[in-house]
Short mmCIF file of C-alpha atoms in Angstrom, two decimals:
data_model
loop_
_atom_site.label_atom_id
_atom_site.label_comp_id
_atom_site.label_asym_id
_atom_site.label_seq_id
_atom_site.Cartn_x
_atom_site.Cartn_y
_atom_site.Cartn_z
CA UNK A 638 -0.60 78.91 0.37
CA UNK A 639 0.66 75.42 0.48
CA UNK A 640 -0.03 75.04 -3.23
CA UNK A 641 2.67 77.76 -3.93
CA UNK A 642 5.42 76.12 -2.01
CA UNK A 643 4.63 72.77 -3.54
CA UNK A 644 4.90 74.22 -7.10
CA UNK A 645 8.17 75.89 -6.35
CA UNK A 646 9.88 72.76 -4.71
CA UNK A 647 7.89 70.39 -6.83
CA UNK A 648 9.88 70.84 -9.96
CA UNK A 649 13.25 70.22 -8.13
CA UNK A 650 11.78 67.24 -6.17
CA UNK A 651 10.42 65.77 -9.43
CA UNK A 652 13.80 65.97 -11.09
CA UNK A 653 15.53 64.44 -8.14
CA UNK A 654 13.04 61.60 -8.15
CA UNK A 655 13.55 61.02 -11.84
CA UNK A 656 17.23 60.93 -11.29
CA UNK A 657 16.92 58.45 -8.38
CA UNK A 658 14.59 56.20 -10.36
CA UNK A 659 17.07 55.99 -13.18
CA UNK A 660 19.81 55.29 -10.82
CA UNK A 661 17.64 52.51 -8.96
CA UNK A 662 16.96 50.90 -12.28
CA UNK A 663 20.68 50.83 -13.17
CA UNK A 664 21.53 49.52 -9.80
CA UNK A 665 18.91 46.90 -9.88
CA UNK A 666 19.90 45.83 -13.35
CA UNK A 667 23.58 45.64 -12.41
CA UNK A 668 22.70 43.68 -9.23
CA UNK A 669 20.44 41.30 -11.15
CA UNK A 670 23.05 40.71 -13.82
CA UNK A 671 25.97 40.25 -11.28
CA UNK A 672 24.28 38.62 -8.39
CA UNK A 673 20.62 37.58 -8.60
CA UNK A 674 20.60 36.08 -12.11
CA UNK A 675 23.53 33.69 -11.68
CA UNK A 676 22.22 32.92 -8.15
CA UNK A 677 18.67 31.92 -9.05
CA UNK A 678 19.83 30.19 -12.26
CA UNK A 679 22.04 28.02 -10.06
CA UNK A 680 19.45 27.32 -7.44
CA UNK A 681 16.77 26.56 -10.15
CA UNK A 682 19.12 24.07 -11.94
CA UNK A 683 19.73 22.38 -8.53
CA UNK A 684 15.99 22.21 -8.08
CA UNK A 685 15.62 20.73 -11.52
CA UNK A 686 18.21 18.11 -10.78
CA UNK A 687 16.24 17.17 -7.56
CA UNK A 688 13.07 17.08 -9.50
CA UNK A 689 14.83 14.68 -12.03
CA UNK A 690 15.77 12.36 -9.15
CA UNK A 691 12.23 12.48 -7.85
CA UNK A 692 10.81 11.65 -11.29
CA UNK A 693 13.30 8.77 -11.60
CA UNK A 694 12.38 7.47 -8.24
CA UNK A 695 8.69 7.63 -9.17
CA UNK A 696 8.98 6.07 -12.67
CA UNK A 697 11.95 3.93 -13.02
CA UNK A 698 10.00 1.57 -15.29
CA UNK A 699 10.18 4.34 -17.86
CA UNK A 700 13.81 3.00 -18.08
CA UNK A 701 12.83 -0.66 -17.87
CA UNK A 702 13.50 -0.92 -14.15
CA UNK A 703 10.61 -2.51 -12.61
CA UNK A 704 9.25 -0.76 -9.53
CA UNK A 705 6.93 -2.13 -6.87
CA UNK A 706 5.51 1.30 -6.26
CA UNK A 707 4.77 2.53 -9.84
CA UNK A 708 1.25 1.49 -9.15
CA UNK A 709 1.03 4.12 -6.49
CA UNK A 710 3.24 6.87 -8.21
CA UNK A 711 1.14 6.53 -11.43
CA UNK A 712 -1.68 8.33 -9.68
CA UNK A 713 0.70 11.34 -9.37
CA UNK A 714 1.26 11.49 -13.16
CA UNK A 715 -1.95 13.53 -14.12
CA UNK A 716 -0.52 16.40 -11.78
CA UNK A 717 3.01 16.15 -13.04
CA UNK A 718 2.46 17.29 -16.55
CA UNK A 719 4.99 20.30 -16.62
CA UNK A 720 7.43 18.16 -14.69
CA UNK A 721 7.03 15.30 -17.00
CA UNK A 722 7.60 17.21 -20.07
CA UNK A 723 10.56 19.07 -18.64
CA UNK A 724 12.00 15.89 -17.39
CA UNK A 725 11.84 14.17 -20.71
CA UNK A 726 13.28 17.12 -22.41
CA UNK A 727 16.16 17.29 -19.95
CA UNK A 728 16.74 13.63 -20.24
CA UNK A 729 17.20 13.97 -24.02
CA UNK A 730 19.03 17.25 -23.66
CA UNK A 731 21.59 16.48 -21.11
CA UNK A 732 24.93 15.67 -22.78
CA UNK A 733 27.01 15.24 -19.62
CA UNK A 734 27.15 16.41 -16.05
CA UNK A 735 29.98 18.88 -16.89
CA UNK A 736 27.93 20.37 -19.72
CA UNK A 737 24.91 20.80 -17.47
CA UNK A 738 26.87 22.37 -14.76
CA UNK A 739 28.80 24.57 -17.26
CA UNK A 740 25.76 25.99 -18.76
CA UNK A 741 25.42 28.76 -16.20
CA UNK A 742 28.82 30.39 -17.05
CA UNK A 743 27.46 31.46 -20.50
CA UNK A 744 30.71 31.21 -22.43
CA UNK B 103 -9.91 -10.68 20.97
CA UNK B 104 -8.95 -7.98 18.34
CA UNK B 105 -11.37 -6.76 15.75
CA UNK B 106 -9.42 -8.06 12.75
CA UNK B 107 -8.52 -11.77 12.64
CA UNK B 108 -6.29 -13.26 10.02
CA UNK B 109 -6.00 -16.98 9.07
CA UNK B 110 -2.89 -17.87 6.99
CA UNK B 111 -0.99 -20.96 6.08
CA UNK B 112 0.18 -23.10 3.35
CA UNK B 113 -1.89 -23.70 0.19
CA UNK B 114 -4.61 -26.28 0.69
CA UNK B 115 -4.42 -26.66 4.58
CA UNK B 116 -7.97 -25.53 5.09
CA UNK B 117 -7.68 -21.75 5.69
CA UNK B 118 -11.05 -21.09 4.17
CA UNK B 119 -12.71 -23.82 6.28
CA UNK B 120 -11.17 -22.44 9.42
CA UNK B 121 -11.99 -18.78 8.73
CA UNK B 122 -15.53 -19.70 7.83
CA UNK B 123 -15.91 -21.87 10.89
CA UNK B 124 -14.51 -19.11 13.07
CA UNK B 125 -16.78 -16.39 11.55
CA UNK B 126 -19.79 -18.73 12.19
CA UNK B 127 -18.71 -19.07 15.72
CA UNK B 128 -18.47 -15.20 16.09
CA UNK B 129 -21.81 -14.73 14.47
CA UNK B 130 -23.36 -17.31 16.75
CA UNK B 131 -21.83 -15.47 19.69
CA UNK B 132 -23.82 -12.43 18.61
CA UNK B 133 -21.21 -10.40 16.83
CA UNK B 134 -21.88 -8.90 13.34
CA UNK B 135 -19.11 -10.68 11.40
CA UNK B 136 -17.72 -10.17 8.01
CA UNK B 137 -15.60 -12.86 6.37
CA UNK B 138 -13.22 -11.60 3.65
CA UNK B 139 -11.47 -13.75 1.21
CA UNK B 140 -8.23 -12.26 -0.15
CA UNK B 141 -7.06 -15.49 -1.91
CA UNK B 142 -7.17 -15.03 -5.60
CA UNK B 143 -8.37 -18.68 -5.80
CA UNK B 144 -11.56 -17.96 -3.94
CA UNK B 145 -13.47 -20.68 -2.31
CA UNK B 146 -15.52 -18.85 0.32
CA UNK B 147 -18.47 -18.93 -2.08
CA UNK B 148 -18.10 -22.69 -2.16
CA UNK B 149 -18.17 -23.07 1.54
CA UNK B 150 -21.32 -20.94 1.91
CA UNK B 151 -22.79 -22.31 -1.36
CA UNK B 152 -23.52 -18.81 -2.59
CA UNK B 153 -22.13 -16.47 -5.17
CA UNK B 154 -20.17 -13.74 -3.37
CA UNK B 155 -18.80 -10.51 -4.76
CA UNK B 156 -16.59 -7.48 -3.99
CA UNK B 157 -19.08 -6.02 -1.59
CA UNK B 158 -20.21 -7.63 1.74
CA UNK B 159 -23.31 -9.82 1.28
CA UNK B 160 -25.42 -11.33 3.96
CA UNK B 161 -24.85 -15.11 4.17
CA UNK B 162 -28.10 -16.94 3.60
CA UNK B 163 -29.44 -18.77 6.66
CA UNK B 164 -26.90 -17.31 9.03
CA UNK B 165 -27.84 -14.50 11.33
CA UNK B 166 -25.14 -11.76 11.67
CA UNK B 167 -22.81 -13.13 9.11
CA UNK B 168 -21.57 -11.37 5.98
CA UNK B 169 -19.01 -12.50 3.35
CA UNK B 170 -17.11 -10.93 0.42
CA UNK B 171 -14.31 -11.81 -1.98
CA UNK B 172 -11.81 -9.28 -3.05
CA UNK B 173 -11.09 -9.11 -6.73
CA UNK B 174 -7.73 -7.42 -7.25
CA UNK B 175 -8.15 -7.32 -11.10
CA UNK B 176 -11.19 -5.16 -10.74
CA UNK B 177 -9.36 -3.04 -8.35
CA UNK B 178 -6.47 -2.46 -10.75
CA UNK B 179 -8.96 -1.65 -13.54
CA UNK B 180 -10.73 0.81 -11.18
CA UNK B 181 -7.38 2.45 -10.25
CA UNK B 182 -6.41 2.66 -13.84
CA UNK B 183 -9.72 4.31 -14.90
CA UNK B 184 -9.56 6.78 -11.96
CA UNK B 185 -6.05 7.82 -12.86
CA UNK B 186 -6.85 8.22 -16.44
CA UNK B 187 -9.84 10.36 -15.66
CA UNK B 188 -7.74 12.62 -13.62
CA UNK B 189 -5.22 12.78 -16.60
CA UNK B 190 -8.01 13.86 -19.00
CA UNK B 191 -9.02 16.57 -16.55
CA UNK B 192 -5.50 17.87 -15.96
CA UNK B 193 -3.21 17.30 -18.97
CA UNK B 194 -3.26 19.04 -22.22
CA UNK B 195 -4.03 17.00 -25.27
CA UNK B 196 -0.57 17.25 -26.61
CA UNK B 197 0.96 15.19 -23.60
CA UNK B 198 -1.94 12.88 -22.90
CA UNK B 199 -0.66 10.11 -25.02
CA UNK B 200 2.83 10.19 -23.65
CA UNK B 201 1.68 10.06 -19.98
CA UNK B 202 -1.12 7.71 -20.78
CA UNK B 203 1.57 5.07 -21.87
CA UNK B 204 3.28 5.62 -18.61
CA UNK B 205 0.18 4.97 -16.69
CA UNK B 206 -0.78 1.79 -18.63
CA UNK B 207 2.72 0.47 -17.90
CA UNK B 208 2.55 1.12 -14.25
CA UNK B 209 -0.66 -0.99 -14.07
CA UNK B 210 1.09 -3.89 -15.89
CA UNK B 211 3.97 -4.26 -13.42
CA UNK B 212 3.95 -7.40 -11.24
CA UNK B 213 3.61 -5.27 -8.09
CA UNK B 214 0.27 -3.78 -9.30
CA UNK B 215 -1.79 -6.86 -8.48
CA UNK B 216 -0.37 -6.87 -4.85
CA UNK B 217 -0.74 -3.19 -4.42
CA UNK B 218 -4.41 -3.39 -5.51
CA UNK B 219 -5.05 -6.27 -3.13
CA UNK B 220 -3.45 -4.41 -0.32
CA UNK B 221 -5.45 -1.20 -1.05
CA UNK B 222 -8.69 -3.09 -1.12
CA UNK B 223 -8.11 -4.93 2.12
CA UNK B 224 -7.05 -1.79 3.95
CA UNK B 225 -10.31 -0.13 2.61
CA UNK B 226 -12.21 -3.02 3.97
CA UNK B 227 -10.56 -2.45 7.31
CA UNK B 228 -11.20 1.29 7.20
CA UNK B 229 -14.79 0.94 6.35
CA UNK B 230 -15.73 -1.83 8.75
CA UNK B 231 -17.58 0.30 11.23
CA UNK B 232 -20.68 -1.83 10.79
CA UNK B 233 -19.11 -5.06 11.90
CA UNK B 234 -17.76 -6.12 15.29
CA UNK B 235 -15.40 -8.56 13.76
CA UNK B 236 -13.71 -8.94 10.43
CA UNK B 237 -12.13 -12.33 9.49
CA UNK B 238 -9.50 -12.42 6.75
CA UNK B 239 -9.05 -15.67 4.85
CA UNK B 240 -5.71 -14.86 3.30
CA UNK B 241 -3.77 -16.29 0.36
CA UNK B 242 -1.09 -18.85 0.95
CA UNK B 243 1.76 -17.85 3.16
CA UNK B 244 4.31 -16.20 0.73
CA UNK B 245 1.84 -13.69 -0.70
CA UNK B 246 0.34 -12.90 2.60
CA UNK B 247 3.65 -12.22 4.24
CA UNK B 248 4.66 -9.94 1.42
CA UNK B 249 1.34 -8.13 1.62
CA UNK B 250 1.50 -7.57 5.44
CA UNK B 251 5.12 -6.42 5.08
CA UNK B 252 4.08 -3.73 2.64
CA UNK B 253 3.06 -0.86 4.95
CA UNK B 254 6.39 -0.33 6.48
CA UNK B 255 8.22 -0.52 3.30
CA UNK B 256 5.71 1.72 1.40
CA UNK B 257 5.69 4.21 4.26
CA UNK B 258 9.49 4.65 3.98
CA UNK B 259 9.48 4.91 0.28
CA UNK B 260 6.60 7.58 0.18
CA UNK B 261 8.41 9.57 2.90
CA UNK B 262 11.61 9.73 0.90
CA UNK B 263 9.63 10.75 -2.26
CA UNK B 264 8.02 13.50 -0.21
CA UNK B 265 11.23 14.80 1.07
CA UNK B 266 12.67 15.03 -2.45
CA UNK B 267 9.71 16.90 -3.62
CA UNK B 268 9.68 19.31 -0.66
CA UNK B 269 13.35 20.03 -1.18
CA UNK B 270 13.03 20.81 -4.81
CA UNK B 271 10.06 22.99 -4.16
CA UNK B 272 11.91 24.80 -1.51
CA UNK B 273 14.74 25.48 -3.98
CA UNK B 274 12.39 26.82 -6.52
CA UNK B 275 10.94 29.08 -3.92
CA UNK B 276 14.35 30.21 -3.02
CA UNK B 277 15.28 30.79 -6.57
CA UNK B 278 12.43 33.28 -6.92
CA UNK B 279 14.56 36.31 -5.84
CA UNK B 280 12.93 39.59 -5.89
CA UNK B 281 9.64 39.75 -7.56
CA UNK B 282 9.92 36.52 -9.55
CA UNK B 283 7.11 34.03 -9.32
CA UNK B 284 8.53 30.69 -8.16
CA UNK B 285 8.08 27.90 -10.57
CA UNK B 286 6.44 25.65 -7.98
CA UNK B 287 5.09 26.64 -4.58
CA UNK B 288 4.69 24.48 -1.45
CA UNK B 289 1.19 25.54 -0.66
CA UNK B 290 -1.48 23.42 -2.34
CA UNK B 291 1.04 21.35 -4.26
CA UNK B 292 -1.12 18.48 -5.55
CA UNK B 293 1.83 15.98 -5.43
CA UNK B 294 2.72 16.64 -1.84
CA UNK B 295 -1.01 16.38 -0.89
CA UNK B 296 -1.24 13.02 -2.66
CA UNK B 297 1.92 11.68 -1.15
CA UNK B 298 0.72 12.82 2.26
CA UNK B 299 -2.56 11.06 1.68
CA UNK B 300 -0.86 7.80 0.74
CA UNK B 301 1.52 8.08 3.71
CA UNK B 302 -1.41 8.31 6.07
CA UNK B 303 -3.10 5.31 4.47
CA UNK B 304 0.02 3.20 5.03
CA UNK B 305 0.30 4.39 8.56
CA UNK B 306 -3.29 3.53 9.26
CA UNK B 307 -2.63 -0.02 7.72
CA UNK B 308 0.62 -0.54 9.69
CA UNK B 309 -0.83 0.58 12.96
CA UNK B 310 -3.97 -1.45 12.62
CA UNK B 311 -2.20 -4.57 11.70
CA UNK B 312 0.12 -4.21 14.67
CA UNK B 313 -2.51 -3.13 17.26
CA UNK B 314 -5.86 -4.41 16.22
CA UNK B 315 -5.20 -7.60 14.37
CA UNK B 316 -4.72 -11.23 15.57
CA UNK B 317 -3.02 -13.89 13.28
CA UNK B 318 -3.62 -17.59 13.33
CA UNK B 319 -1.78 -20.09 11.18
CA UNK B 320 -3.63 -23.19 9.91
CA UNK B 321 -1.45 -26.30 9.75
CA UNK B 322 -1.79 -29.89 8.61
CA UNK B 323 -0.01 -32.46 10.60
CA UNK B 324 2.54 -33.25 7.95
CA UNK B 325 6.24 -32.30 7.69
CA UNK B 326 6.00 -29.69 4.83
CA UNK B 327 3.09 -27.85 6.47
CA UNK B 328 4.88 -27.82 9.85
CA UNK B 329 8.09 -26.42 8.32
CA UNK B 330 6.14 -23.72 6.33
CA UNK B 331 4.33 -22.76 9.51
CA UNK B 332 7.60 -22.32 11.27
CA UNK B 333 8.84 -20.02 8.57
CA UNK B 334 5.55 -18.09 8.45
CA UNK B 335 5.58 -17.53 12.19
CA UNK B 336 9.07 -16.26 12.06
CA UNK B 337 8.40 -14.06 9.04
CA UNK B 338 5.36 -12.47 10.75
CA UNK B 339 7.37 -11.99 13.96
CA UNK B 340 10.07 -10.24 12.09
CA UNK B 341 7.43 -7.66 10.93
CA UNK B 342 6.19 -7.07 14.47
CA UNK B 343 3.10 -9.27 13.93
CA UNK B 344 2.86 -12.13 16.45
CA UNK B 345 1.02 -15.39 15.61
CA UNK B 346 -1.63 -16.07 18.31
CA UNK B 347 -2.15 -19.63 17.68
CA UNK B 348 -2.01 -22.68 15.47
CA UNK B 349 -5.14 -24.37 14.19
CA UNK B 350 -4.34 -27.99 13.28
CA UNK B 351 -6.66 -29.32 10.60
CA UNK B 352 -7.04 -32.67 8.76
CA UNK B 353 -6.15 -35.03 11.61
CA UNK B 354 -6.71 -38.58 10.57
CA UNK B 355 -9.18 -40.52 12.79
CA UNK B 356 -7.80 -43.62 14.44
CA UNK B 357 -9.50 -46.99 13.76
CA UNK B 358 -11.19 -49.11 16.55
CA UNK B 359 -8.78 -51.33 18.48
CA UNK B 360 -10.29 -54.53 17.35
CA UNK B 361 -9.85 -53.60 13.60
CA UNK B 362 -6.78 -55.12 11.87
CA UNK B 363 -7.45 -54.92 8.23
CA UNK B 364 -5.24 -53.17 5.66
CA UNK B 365 -7.24 -49.78 6.05
CA UNK B 366 -6.95 -49.99 9.80
CA UNK B 367 -3.27 -50.70 9.73
CA UNK B 368 -2.71 -47.80 7.39
CA UNK B 369 -4.78 -45.57 9.51
CA UNK B 370 -2.87 -46.53 12.51
CA UNK B 371 0.58 -45.73 10.94
CA UNK B 372 -0.84 -42.44 9.65
CA UNK B 373 -2.01 -41.44 13.19
CA UNK B 374 1.33 -42.35 14.61
CA UNK B 375 3.25 -40.00 12.31
CA UNK B 376 0.64 -37.26 12.85
CA UNK B 377 1.06 -37.65 16.54
CA UNK B 378 4.72 -37.01 16.14
CA UNK B 379 4.04 -33.80 14.11
CA UNK B 380 1.44 -32.75 16.63
CA UNK B 381 3.97 -33.25 19.30
CA UNK B 382 6.52 -31.01 17.46
CA UNK B 383 3.84 -28.31 17.09
CA UNK B 384 2.95 -28.44 20.80
CA UNK B 385 6.54 -28.56 22.16
CA UNK B 386 8.64 -26.59 19.70
CA UNK B 387 6.33 -23.69 18.94
CA UNK B 388 5.62 -20.86 21.26
CA UNK B 389 2.15 -20.52 20.00
CA UNK B 390 -0.66 -22.73 21.53
CA UNK B 391 -2.48 -25.30 19.44
CA UNK B 392 -5.99 -23.78 19.43
CA UNK B 393 -7.82 -26.44 17.31
CA UNK B 394 -7.52 -30.10 16.38
CA UNK B 395 -9.91 -30.79 13.69
CA UNK B 396 -10.39 -34.26 12.31
CA UNK B 397 -10.70 -34.93 8.60
CA UNK B 398 -14.16 -35.16 7.47
CA UNK B 399 -15.36 -37.33 4.61
CA UNK B 400 -17.77 -34.75 3.34
CA UNK B 401 -17.07 -31.21 2.35
CA UNK B 402 -17.20 -28.78 5.32
CA UNK B 403 -20.24 -26.67 4.82
CA UNK B 404 -23.54 -26.09 6.25
CA UNK B 405 -24.12 -27.84 9.58
CA UNK B 406 -20.54 -29.23 9.48
CA UNK B 407 -19.28 -25.62 9.73
CA UNK B 408 -21.11 -25.24 13.13
CA UNK B 409 -19.49 -28.47 14.15
CA UNK B 410 -15.99 -27.30 13.21
CA UNK B 411 -16.66 -23.99 14.95
CA UNK B 412 -17.44 -25.83 18.16
CA UNK B 413 -14.08 -27.47 18.09
CA UNK B 414 -12.26 -24.24 17.52
CA UNK B 415 -10.70 -23.04 20.81
CA UNK B 416 -10.39 -19.53 19.65
CA UNK B 417 -12.50 -17.06 21.73
CA UNK B 418 -15.12 -15.05 19.94
CA UNK B 419 -15.44 -12.23 22.55
CA UNK B 420 -16.07 -8.80 21.08
CA UNK B 421 -13.12 -6.55 20.58
CA UNK B 422 -12.01 -4.73 23.77
CA UNK B 423 -11.55 -1.31 22.36
CA UNK B 424 -13.02 -0.95 18.78
CA UNK B 425 -10.46 0.72 16.60
CA UNK B 426 -11.37 3.99 15.04
CA UNK B 427 -12.16 3.03 11.45
CA UNK B 428 -12.00 6.58 10.11
CA UNK B 429 -8.34 7.25 11.04
#
């Protein structure tokens, strides 16, 4: 008996669900494009900048500035592979502060 | 008396003799004593007439006495090898060379030698549970002061690094909106763990030096040495490490009254100037003069050490509350 009711209402419910799914996807996409994406891009950039200062504080001798603590920070290097590579890349890449900050606007 | 006793002073005033004599005194008083030389120009082996290495070794013919000489070069090498091993385990082949260069460079900096020396002597303090007293024969004043000043400085530095790292990870976590995987996570971050470990190491060093260490300065009765001692005492006080006493070494013996030859006149003059310096030390320094040792014609070793030890007015009582070595 319960089977029969499900069959009847099921088709309609399915259609509503499908419609809602599509709507949700569109809304999520719109929200991501308008809000989330710029936001996390911005925060991530900020985090990268902070990471750069961290790397610079750890390894100033990479720029010829002697540091009394490089001996200690050197032991961090094996665990900083990703950071080290990204850092080097960003160091080469970065034209100016303006350019870096402007990147997020995707002109 | 504290568990850790440091002897410092200008080069060539007899720090090694004093620390060796004091450790003999402690050993004779029934304490298991370790004497550690941190001076790169080691002479502890000469005093005990025995080859010493980087590990504590029993001193022949002396009950309850061990000695060792710290070798910073070996420590730097060891640290370099450790770091490189970790590098091989962690880093992909493509990047190894790049990072390897960086690591090599860090071990060539002037600070590396001092950092290694510092690491090693904190290690010795940490793993000194077997001994009742550890006597440090330090390098001449400048180096020692810098070395003892390190914990505060490094603690602050490491702390700032840790905060930077925490903040950037925090931002990465915040950037991971929705179902995104954050690029770095706080939990189990190896960098934060290492920085924390280092911070604890420096904290231990700073605390132990302030709470469980006593400092003595060895001084000769001449102007340069007196001045340097004044500076050293002030420098140590600035770092919150008070000097406990002054050990005056190399006093010239006065001639007999009836002697009047050239040598006797020279000695009399010499004794007079030394008296003046001794008076300065007694009157102008807050620290008491804890030893007045006359110059000996022969090298101070063997039985002479015991003789000098008897003249040292530094107590050899066991430490009141043994510090926890495993902090």
